[in-house]
XYZ file of C-alpha atoms in Angstrom:
441
model
C 63.828 -51.324 135.160
C 60.447 -49.743 135.942
C 60.513 -46.076 136.933
C 58.288 -44.719 139.696
C 57.090 -41.117 139.681
C 55.556 -39.624 142.816
C 52.489 -37.648 141.764
C 51.483 -36.407 145.205
C 52.386 -36.826 148.859
C 50.397 -35.490 151.794
C 49.519 -35.999 155.420
C 45.898 -37.111 155.151
C 43.692 -36.279 158.143
C 40.388 -37.889 159.184
C 37.361 -36.239 157.562
C 35.976 -35.341 161.019
C 37.782 -34.476 164.243
C 38.149 -37.135 166.915
C 35.990 -36.367 169.948
C 37.718 -35.165 173.114
C 36.883 -38.314 175.104
C 38.810 -40.428 172.574
C 41.904 -38.236 172.347
C 44.134 -40.529 174.442
C 44.287 -44.258 173.704
C 46.256 -46.200 176.279
C 48.062 -49.253 174.957
C 47.152 -52.728 176.132
C 49.604 -55.334 177.377
C 49.355 -57.025 173.976
C 50.187 -53.769 172.175
C 53.119 -53.278 174.534
C 54.567 -56.694 173.640
C 54.174 -56.225 169.871
C 57.332 -55.532 167.849
C 58.249 -51.863 167.418
C 58.101 -52.062 163.647
C 55.713 -51.623 160.720
C 53.644 -54.391 159.191
C 53.718 -54.069 155.398
C 51.212 -55.583 152.981
C 50.400 -55.197 149.271
C 46.975 -55.398 147.615
C 47.253 -55.831 143.847
C 44.408 -55.222 141.376
C 44.129 -55.908 137.653
C 42.877 -53.104 135.381
C 39.140 -52.970 134.723
C 36.654 -50.701 132.996
C 35.844 -49.160 136.397
C 39.452 -48.633 137.484
C 39.663 -45.267 139.218
C 41.513 -44.195 142.305
C 39.857 -40.789 142.664
C 37.641 -41.959 145.536
C 40.433 -43.634 147.501
C 41.641 -40.509 149.280
C 38.187 -39.284 150.327
C 37.056 -42.719 151.521
C 40.290 -43.204 153.473
C 39.756 -39.889 155.277
C 36.236 -41.032 156.172
C 37.457 -44.454 157.343
C 40.029 -42.813 159.610
C 37.202 -41.362 161.698
C 36.503 -44.914 162.853
C 40.179 -45.937 162.955
C 41.192 -42.633 164.559
C 44.337 -43.939 166.396
C 45.940 -44.576 162.991
C 46.033 -40.809 162.439
C 47.591 -40.121 165.852
C 51.113 -40.215 167.252
C 52.890 -41.912 170.121
C 53.064 -39.935 173.333
C 56.631 -38.777 173.907
C 56.461 -38.355 177.687
C 55.015 -41.694 178.785
C 57.454 -44.261 177.403
C 55.196 -44.694 174.356
C 52.444 -46.416 176.331
C 49.680 -44.370 174.755
C 48.589 -42.936 171.426
C 47.680 -39.262 171.189
C 44.705 -39.392 168.814
C 45.312 -35.853 167.619
C 44.335 -36.284 163.946
C 47.805 -35.323 162.692
C 47.196 -37.666 159.792
C 48.601 -40.597 157.853
C 51.196 -40.642 155.091
C 49.346 -40.785 151.754
C 51.304 -41.109 148.501
C 50.094 -41.473 144.902
C 52.525 -42.666 142.228
C 52.666 -43.502 138.551
C 54.690 -46.614 137.762
C 56.217 -46.568 134.282
C 55.594 -50.252 133.670
C 52.943 -51.726 131.416
C 51.903 -54.823 133.283
C 51.421 -55.209 137.039
C 51.715 -59.048 137.136
C 54.933 -58.840 135.098
C 56.296 -56.207 137.481
C 55.469 -58.394 140.472
C 57.179 -61.322 138.774
C 60.315 -59.258 138.313
C 60.108 -58.160 141.932
C 60.018 -61.772 143.095
C 62.984 -62.637 140.943
C 65.142 -59.916 142.454
C 63.921 -60.400 146.008
C 61.996 -57.479 147.470
C 63.705 -54.325 146.189
C 61.020 -53.587 143.586
C 58.226 -54.415 146.017
C 59.713 -51.968 148.516
C 59.413 -49.223 145.885
C 55.630 -49.505 145.843
C 55.372 -49.298 149.633
C 55.379 -46.047 151.617
C 58.683 -45.141 153.246
C 58.186 -45.179 157.013
C 60.648 -44.748 159.885
C 59.523 -45.947 163.313
C 59.971 -42.927 165.598
C 57.684 -41.374 168.251
C 56.823 -38.492 165.926
C 56.250 -40.680 162.854
C 52.862 -41.452 161.296
C 51.403 -44.771 162.416
C 49.943 -45.580 159.000
C 51.302 -45.116 155.516
C 49.432 -45.766 152.253
C 50.901 -45.655 148.753
C 48.618 -45.968 145.724
C 50.578 -47.057 142.640
C 48.964 -46.846 139.195
C 50.526 -48.757 136.292
C 50.412 -47.803 132.603
C 47.709 -50.355 131.819
C 45.498 -49.269 134.725
C 46.558 -51.922 137.216
C 46.723 -50.700 140.796
C 48.901 -51.773 143.723
C 48.044 -50.399 147.167
C 50.963 -50.618 149.584
C 50.168 -50.274 153.284
C 52.387 -50.010 156.357
C 50.870 -49.975 159.852
C 52.689 -49.683 163.174
C 52.490 -53.153 164.728
C 52.066 -51.516 168.142
C 48.456 -50.610 167.332
C 47.420 -53.351 164.907
C 47.621 -57.090 164.475
C 46.572 -58.934 161.303
C 42.885 -58.985 162.315
C 42.908 -55.218 162.838
C 44.658 -54.526 159.532
C 42.255 -56.762 157.589
C 39.277 -55.098 159.295
C 40.602 -51.630 158.436
C 41.300 -52.408 154.767
C 37.883 -53.968 154.243
C 36.134 -51.038 155.927
C 38.063 -48.633 153.705
C 37.187 -50.681 150.608
C 33.504 -50.836 151.605
C 33.403 -47.062 152.120
C 35.106 -46.468 148.761
C 32.771 -48.859 146.932
C 29.453 -47.801 148.498
C 30.104 -44.266 149.708
C 29.041 -45.189 153.252
C 30.722 -46.819 156.222
C 29.569 -50.155 157.627
C 26.588 -49.973 159.942
C 25.861 -52.642 162.527
C 22.591 -52.595 164.460
C 23.946 -55.145 166.942
C 26.612 -52.718 168.168
C 29.327 -55.124 167.081
C 31.323 -52.498 165.256
C 35.075 -52.974 165.711
C 36.420 -50.585 168.343
C 39.605 -49.530 170.122
C 40.071 -49.202 173.873
C 38.373 -52.395 175.023
C 41.625 -54.309 175.405
C 43.558 -51.624 177.265
C 40.756 -51.291 179.825
C 40.958 -55.018 180.622
C 44.645 -55.652 179.950
C 46.480 -52.394 180.676
C 50.139 -51.940 179.792
C 52.511 -52.205 182.719
C 56.128 -51.703 183.726
C 57.986 -54.711 182.322
C 61.523 -55.961 182.758
C 61.840 -58.365 179.875
C 65.339 -59.100 178.514
C 66.230 -57.320 175.289
C 67.189 -59.171 172.152
C 70.620 -58.280 170.744
C 70.875 -56.543 167.382
C 71.365 -59.058 164.600
C 74.828 -59.308 163.039
C 73.881 -62.214 160.789
C 74.437 -62.255 157.031
C 71.829 -60.804 154.724
C 68.363 -62.308 154.927
C 66.344 -63.033 151.805
C 62.637 -63.589 151.287
C 60.921 -66.022 148.925
C 57.301 -66.995 148.372
C 56.164 -70.605 148.122
C 52.626 -71.614 147.149
C 51.174 -74.862 148.506
C 48.003 -75.493 146.531
C 45.126 -77.679 147.754
C 46.443 -80.784 145.971
C 49.933 -80.382 147.429
C 48.520 -80.020 150.937
C 46.306 -83.063 150.492
C 49.282 -85.093 149.258
C 51.242 -84.021 152.334
C 48.349 -85.133 154.548
C 48.500 -88.584 152.936
C 52.132 -88.967 153.999
C 51.194 -88.417 157.634
C 50.634 -91.792 159.223
C 47.422 -92.264 161.154
C 48.256 -92.509 164.837
C 45.574 -94.873 166.085
C 46.508 -94.152 169.709
C 44.966 -90.692 169.620
C 41.456 -89.425 169.080
C 42.639 -85.874 168.523
C 41.361 -84.640 165.153
C 44.105 -81.998 165.124
C 46.603 -84.855 164.766
C 44.522 -87.249 162.660
C 43.282 -84.553 160.259
C 45.675 -81.619 160.679
C 44.626 -78.263 159.258
C 46.263 -76.699 156.215
C 48.161 -74.323 158.497
C 49.475 -77.096 160.747
C 50.600 -79.166 157.738
C 52.463 -76.332 156.013
C 53.895 -74.929 159.244
C 55.148 -78.397 160.197
C 56.683 -79.043 156.782
C 58.568 -75.742 156.831
C 59.865 -76.523 160.330
C 60.931 -80.004 159.241
C 62.882 -78.651 156.262
C 64.593 -76.060 158.453
C 65.697 -78.750 160.919
C 67.010 -80.868 158.024
C 69.093 -77.906 156.861
C 70.354 -77.300 160.405
C 71.321 -80.949 160.911
C 73.275 -81.023 157.653
C 75.004 -77.729 158.480
C 75.919 -78.633 162.077
C 76.561 -82.348 161.607
C 73.957 -83.307 164.223
C 70.398 -82.647 165.329
C 69.807 -79.787 167.733
C 66.940 -78.724 169.955
C 64.516 -76.887 167.715
C 61.757 -74.435 168.590
C 58.933 -72.952 166.529
C 57.135 -69.912 167.903
C 53.767 -68.745 166.604
C 50.945 -66.427 167.582
C 47.439 -67.460 168.603
C 44.519 -65.081 168.077
C 42.637 -64.732 171.379
C 39.412 -63.380 169.858
C 36.506 -65.638 170.706
C 38.621 -67.960 172.861
C 38.201 -66.453 176.352
C 35.272 -67.382 178.563
C 36.408 -65.205 181.480
C 35.847 -61.820 179.830
C 33.077 -60.244 177.724
C 33.075 -60.966 174.018
C 36.013 -59.267 172.342
C 35.635 -60.796 168.896
C 35.683 -57.355 167.265
C 38.292 -55.687 169.481
C 40.888 -53.675 167.575
C 44.570 -53.470 168.428
C 46.791 -56.443 169.217
C 45.044 -59.417 170.768
C 47.301 -62.440 170.384
C 49.433 -64.563 172.656
C 52.566 -66.454 171.709
C 53.145 -70.186 171.945
C 56.065 -72.336 170.931
C 56.524 -75.935 169.924
C 59.762 -77.684 170.793
C 61.432 -80.799 169.450
C 64.379 -81.792 171.585
C 67.312 -83.967 170.614
C 66.418 -87.604 171.174
C 68.014 -90.813 169.947
C 64.594 -92.031 168.845
C 63.828 -88.857 166.928
C 63.220 -89.635 163.260
C 62.440 -86.139 162.036
C 59.519 -87.333 159.941
C 56.691 -84.961 159.059
C 54.579 -86.928 161.552
C 56.825 -85.823 164.403
C 56.439 -82.160 163.576
C 52.687 -82.331 162.917
C 52.142 -84.020 166.271
C 54.273 -81.507 168.192
C 52.673 -78.487 166.488
C 49.169 -79.928 166.894
C 49.764 -80.788 170.558
C 51.134 -77.301 171.234
C 48.153 -75.536 169.651
C 45.699 -77.806 171.462
C 47.389 -77.367 174.855
C 47.623 -73.593 174.382
C 43.931 -73.330 173.494
C 42.998 -75.500 176.502
C 45.052 -73.268 178.813
C 43.426 -70.153 177.328
C 39.944 -71.638 177.719
C 40.602 -72.571 181.364
C 41.729 -69.073 182.320
C 39.373 -67.760 184.975
C 40.443 -64.108 184.957
C 42.206 -61.453 182.920
C 45.158 -61.857 185.294
C 45.458 -65.502 184.217
C 45.617 -64.461 180.564
C 48.121 -61.701 181.287
C 50.359 -64.107 183.207
C 50.092 -66.732 180.467
C 50.997 -64.164 177.816
C 53.980 -62.801 179.751
C 55.272 -66.276 180.618
C 55.136 -67.359 176.983
C 56.816 -64.143 175.846
C 59.618 -64.596 178.382
C 60.199 -68.202 177.337
C 60.387 -67.298 173.659
C 62.855 -64.478 174.324
C 64.936 -66.900 176.398
C 65.093 -69.306 173.452
C 66.125 -66.537 171.071
C 68.864 -65.388 173.460
C 70.470 -68.824 173.290
C 71.623 -67.920 169.814
C 73.607 -70.612 168.035
C 73.099 -73.225 170.773
C 69.611 -74.092 169.523
C 67.435 -73.485 166.467
C 64.569 -71.025 166.972
C 62.144 -69.967 164.246
C 59.016 -67.855 164.138
C 55.817 -68.228 162.147
C 52.579 -66.325 161.917
C 49.361 -67.382 160.227
C 47.200 -64.753 158.541
C 44.870 -67.407 157.162
C 41.058 -67.203 157.396
C 41.111 -63.414 157.338
C 39.200 -61.615 154.534
C 42.221 -60.245 152.666
C 40.746 -61.069 149.254
C 37.371 -59.412 149.993
C 38.755 -55.867 149.710
C 36.910 -54.477 146.656
C 37.415 -50.739 146.152
C 35.286 -50.685 143.023
C 37.437 -52.481 140.461
C 37.017 -56.028 141.725
C 38.769 -58.092 144.351
C 42.595 -58.255 144.470
C 44.277 -60.924 142.373
C 47.142 -61.170 144.848
C 47.729 -60.054 148.441
C 51.053 -60.501 150.202
C 53.003 -59.374 153.241
C 56.283 -57.645 152.392
C 59.544 -56.701 154.031
C 60.291 -59.258 156.716
C 64.000 -59.528 155.970
C 65.030 -59.497 159.624
C 64.258 -62.837 161.251
C 64.181 -66.484 160.289
C 60.645 -67.688 159.860
C 57.514 -67.649 157.730
C 54.185 -65.862 157.255
C 51.270 -67.951 156.016
C 48.295 -66.571 154.081
C 45.448 -68.143 152.147
C 45.743 -68.263 148.392
C 42.982 -66.430 146.533
C 40.836 -69.571 146.178
C 41.012 -70.093 149.948
C 42.181 -73.704 149.598
C 45.939 -73.301 149.397
C 48.565 -71.447 151.405
C 51.152 -68.904 150.348
C 54.201 -69.047 152.604
C 56.469 -65.997 152.692
C 59.728 -67.398 154.054
C 62.674 -65.353 155.325
C 66.071 -67.020 155.842
C 69.774 -66.345 155.680
C 70.903 -66.376 152.069
C 72.803 -69.682 152.216
C 69.983 -71.411 154.062
C 67.429 -70.153 151.544
C 69.387 -71.744 148.714
C 69.171 -75.097 150.518
C 65.511 -74.549 151.427
C 64.493 -73.939 147.804
C 66.271 -77.106 146.658
C 64.984 -79.372 149.437
C 63.007 -82.271 148.002
C 60.045 -81.666 150.305
C 59.766 -78.113 148.978
C 60.381 -79.001 145.346
C 57.729 -81.708 145.442
C 55.123 -79.542 147.195
C 55.418 -76.079 145.675
C 55.036 -75.874 141.911
C 55.078 -72.088 142.262
C 58.148 -70.470 143.768
C 58.726 -66.724 143.725
């Protein structure tokens, strides 16, 4: 078993104080609806002749001047609807891992679920007084480096996290922060000014009493995805390219949903209504508001696909691809037709309410969640020792569902799947999974 030694731990502050006019950041409606939890992700780097982590701390402090809310704290007297950007700092930990080989360590971590991966992540507890960002830099005996990051979901979606990490890497590599003469620098505050948080009366989800959840990683390479596409029959009655030529994300998302419904049918002795919720990035999709393609914070809306019990239902991959494709298309059409910010707010709240309603039905239906982090520049983060050889989300052992990310070559998809232990055993052995994922972790 590898041993981890903490070399230093500090509260790292931005290199320059946040200006007075930016001291309070009000949350947006989208921030308000985000889970009150941390998003955890690992960036793993092989050793190189330039491997050095001496510049990481200084460049992070400089980057925090642009991402100043990360160094703040929740306000305690306003129901956590704002961030006090008071420069209290972020949790910054440096460790030495007594293991020779980073890839071997990660292989062991996969084999024993996520306990070893959790060791190389910062320990964070979601409380009003807690840091909103934690970073842990782990150096292995051979010079390999794993950077573990946890960010409060309330202030960051996947786009925001990817933007932050790449800005930090750029600053570390070049010694300067990104400059943009077109004033398109990512910024906070735009969303809350257009979509302010409000008093909500959404139903609360009960605490889970289910058996232990486990997480596994499944890699669908380009060939596997293409082979799956070939099994999808061409529906000549539609001209929709999303159905005729489904994207990698739609194919993999649909296959995972299909396998989960197969498992449910076998377990319950019959088919049940099944729902798949997923997030849609709103950046660049709204015509009713100024361009917000670089807005930081949370800027997604939820949608869900449903497949109801029907005597004619065959539960073929086609069925799931069509339902997922139709749902994404209809959601994007509705977003594009929105004529005001109020329309978008209402759409977002209605979708959120419907998804919560499905989850509250418990064992009467099957409800799963997915999130795609594809097409984001995760593998561009070069701190000076090359690009990461593997990037992965970590620590989602709480709900049934999957996170999808690009593989390093950009052509495949890594699916991080979280299920109840017994269901995971069946998922791993399902023929559709065995035939499509030569790599299982």
